[in-house]
Tab-separated table of C-alpha atoms in Angstrom:
chain	number	residue	atom	x	y	z
A	940	MET	CA	0.202	-0.294	0.033
A	941	LEU	CA	1.511	3.382	-0.774
A	942	ALA	CA	1.540	6.442	1.308
A	943	ALA	CA	-0.246	9.365	-0.073
A	944	ALA	CA	2.179	12.568	-0.434
A	945	PRO	CA	1.259	15.272	1.543
A	946	THR	CA	-0.806	18.172	0.189
A	947	ALA	CA	1.605	20.932	-0.087
A	948	PHE	CA	0.301	24.571	-1.584
A	949	ALA	CA	4.307	25.484	-2.272
A	950	TYR	CA	5.223	27.342	-4.977
A	951	SER	CA	5.049	24.798	-7.844
A	952	ASP	CA	8.620	25.966	-9.433
A	953	GLU	CA	10.721	24.894	-6.217
A	954	ALA	CA	12.546	22.291	-8.622
A	955	ARG	CA	14.051	25.089	-10.411
A	956	LEU	CA	15.890	26.144	-6.864
A	957	PRO	CA	18.712	27.445	-6.505
A	958	PHE	CA	18.575	29.591	-9.384
A	959	ALA	CA	21.555	31.607	-10.206
A	960	GLY	CA	21.665	34.841	-11.500
A	961	GLN	CA	24.281	36.398	-14.140
A	962	PRO	CA	27.506	37.983	-12.963
A	963	GLY	CA	26.541	41.631	-12.124
A	964	GLU	CA	22.817	41.019	-11.981
A	965	LEU	CA	20.790	42.708	-9.178
A	966	PRO	CA	18.633	40.536	-6.863
A	967	LEU	CA	15.675	42.004	-8.627
A	968	GLU	CA	16.421	41.028	-11.861
A	969	VAL	CA	17.307	37.478	-10.780
A	970	ALA	CA	13.702	37.357	-9.117
A	971	LEU	CA	11.766	38.697	-12.001
A	972	ARG	CA	13.615	36.312	-14.643
A	973	PHE	CA	12.486	33.449	-12.343
A	974	ALA	CA	9.175	34.638	-11.900
A	975	LYS	CA	8.597	36.052	-15.328
A	976	ASN	CA	6.108	32.967	-16.194
A	977	ARG	CA	4.044	33.846	-13.121
A	978	LEU	CA	4.003	37.768	-14.082
A	979	GLY	CA	2.562	37.541	-17.690
A	980	GLU	CA	2.861	35.941	-20.871
A	981	ASP	CA	3.044	37.573	-24.500
A	982	GLY	CA	3.265	41.097	-23.372
A	983	ARG	CA	-0.326	40.632	-21.404
A	984	PHE	CA	-1.102	40.244	-17.659
A	985	GLU	CA	-4.030	39.762	-15.468
A	986	TYR	CA	-3.639	42.058	-12.577
A	987	ALA	CA	-4.354	45.592	-11.765
A	988	THR	CA	-1.094	46.394	-9.834
A	989	LEU	CA	2.315	44.860	-9.067
A	990	LYS	CA	4.090	45.998	-5.954
A	991	VAL	CA	7.947	45.322	-5.744
A	992	VAL	CA	9.598	45.671	-2.318
A	993	GLN	CA	13.393	44.630	-2.057
A	994	THR	CA	14.952	44.386	1.528
A	995	SER	CA	18.366	43.905	3.078
A	996	ARG	CA	20.326	44.868	6.368
A	997	PRO	CA	22.917	47.313	5.848
A	998	GLU	CA	25.591	45.154	7.898
A	999	ALA	CA	24.519	42.104	5.352
A	1000	PHE	CA	24.434	43.268	1.653
A	1001	ASP	CA	25.084	39.336	0.752
A	1002	ARG	CA	21.496	38.864	1.456
A	1003	ALA	CA	18.177	40.153	-0.340
A	1004	GLY	CA	14.657	39.669	0.009
A	1005	ILE	CA	12.167	40.355	-2.977
A	1006	THR	CA	8.723	40.512	-2.523
A	1007	LEU	CA	6.238	40.637	-5.391
A	1008	ILE	CA	2.733	41.483	-5.101
A	1009	ARG	CA	0.073	41.099	-7.341
A	1010	GLU	CA	-3.285	42.561	-6.737
A	1011	GLY	CA	-6.607	43.156	-8.540
A	1012	MET	CA	-6.652	39.780	-9.895
A	1013	MET	CA	-8.806	38.870	-13.044
A	1014	ASP	CA	-10.186	36.055	-10.690
A	1015	ASP	CA	-13.419	35.937	-8.684
A	1016	SER	CA	-11.857	34.326	-5.645
A	1017	VAL	CA	-8.333	35.461	-5.915
A	1018	LYS	CA	-7.866	39.146	-4.624
A	1019	GLY	CA	-3.971	38.984	-4.652
A	1020	VAL	CA	-0.808	36.643	-4.935
A	1021	ARG	CA	2.253	37.349	-3.142
A	1022	GLN	CA	5.803	35.874	-3.772
A	1023	ARG	CA	8.734	36.142	-1.451
A	1024	PHE	CA	12.203	35.318	-2.646
A	1025	ALA	CA	15.321	34.574	-0.346
A	1026	LEU	CA	18.492	35.539	-2.468
A	1027	SER	CA	22.242	35.103	-1.305
A	1028	ARG	CA	25.339	36.839	-3.096
A	1029	GLU	CA	28.458	34.702	-3.706
A	1030	GLU	CA	31.170	35.939	-5.730
A	1031	ASN	CA	29.283	38.746	-7.676
A	1032	VAL	CA	26.335	36.243	-8.515
A	1033	TRP	CA	23.005	36.442	-6.859
A	1034	THR	CA	21.210	33.079	-6.259
A	1035	LEU	CA	17.592	32.424	-5.334
A	1036	ARG	CA	17.623	30.146	-2.515
A	1037	ALA	CA	13.982	29.986	-1.446
A	1038	VAL	CA	10.440	31.443	-2.611
A	1039	LYS	CA	7.085	31.309	-1.001
A	1040	GLU	CA	3.784	31.881	-2.604
A	1041	ASP	CA	0.678	32.857	-0.818
A	1042	PHE	CA	-2.879	34.150	-1.577
A	1043	SER	CA	-5.343	36.725	-0.476
A	1044	CYS	CA	-8.726	36.039	-1.144
A	1045	ARG	CA	-11.826	38.105	-1.999
A	1046	ARG	CA	-14.149	36.068	0.673
A	1047	GLY	CA	-13.688	33.839	3.195
A	1048	ARG	CA	-10.635	34.118	5.348
A	1049	LYS	CA	-8.515	37.054	6.182
A	1050	GLY	CA	-5.256	38.051	5.191
A	1051	TRP	CA	-2.510	35.808	3.621
A	1052	GLY	CA	-2.608	32.145	3.525
A	1053	LEU	CA	-0.882	29.103	1.634
A	1054	LYS	CA	-4.019	27.303	0.606
A	1055	PRO	CA	-5.368	28.865	-2.791
A	1056	CYS	CA	-8.710	30.434	-2.392
A	1057	LEU	CA	-12.072	29.133	-3.118
């Protein structure tokens, strides 16, 4: 008898990690290149706003966090999608080490959650 795999709502592109940037590329450029398929296709996108936040500590410029928030989704249940990326820098190359995706729903739960909206 096979055991069922646990249900996970993690970002489906985790198999692509770690995702290395190009020499000289900024952390934002690495995150945007990784997330491009989620942001739109053929020059089209299905959200009203895209917010981008980059965070780091002045004493630790070898690590950065990028958050992409898409809101005003063209979906009757999903209000927003948030992706949070953790990057580290070694030898002038930023590498995306981890990514988390969560959702804000139009109805039901309040705030952000890992489970897709109903």
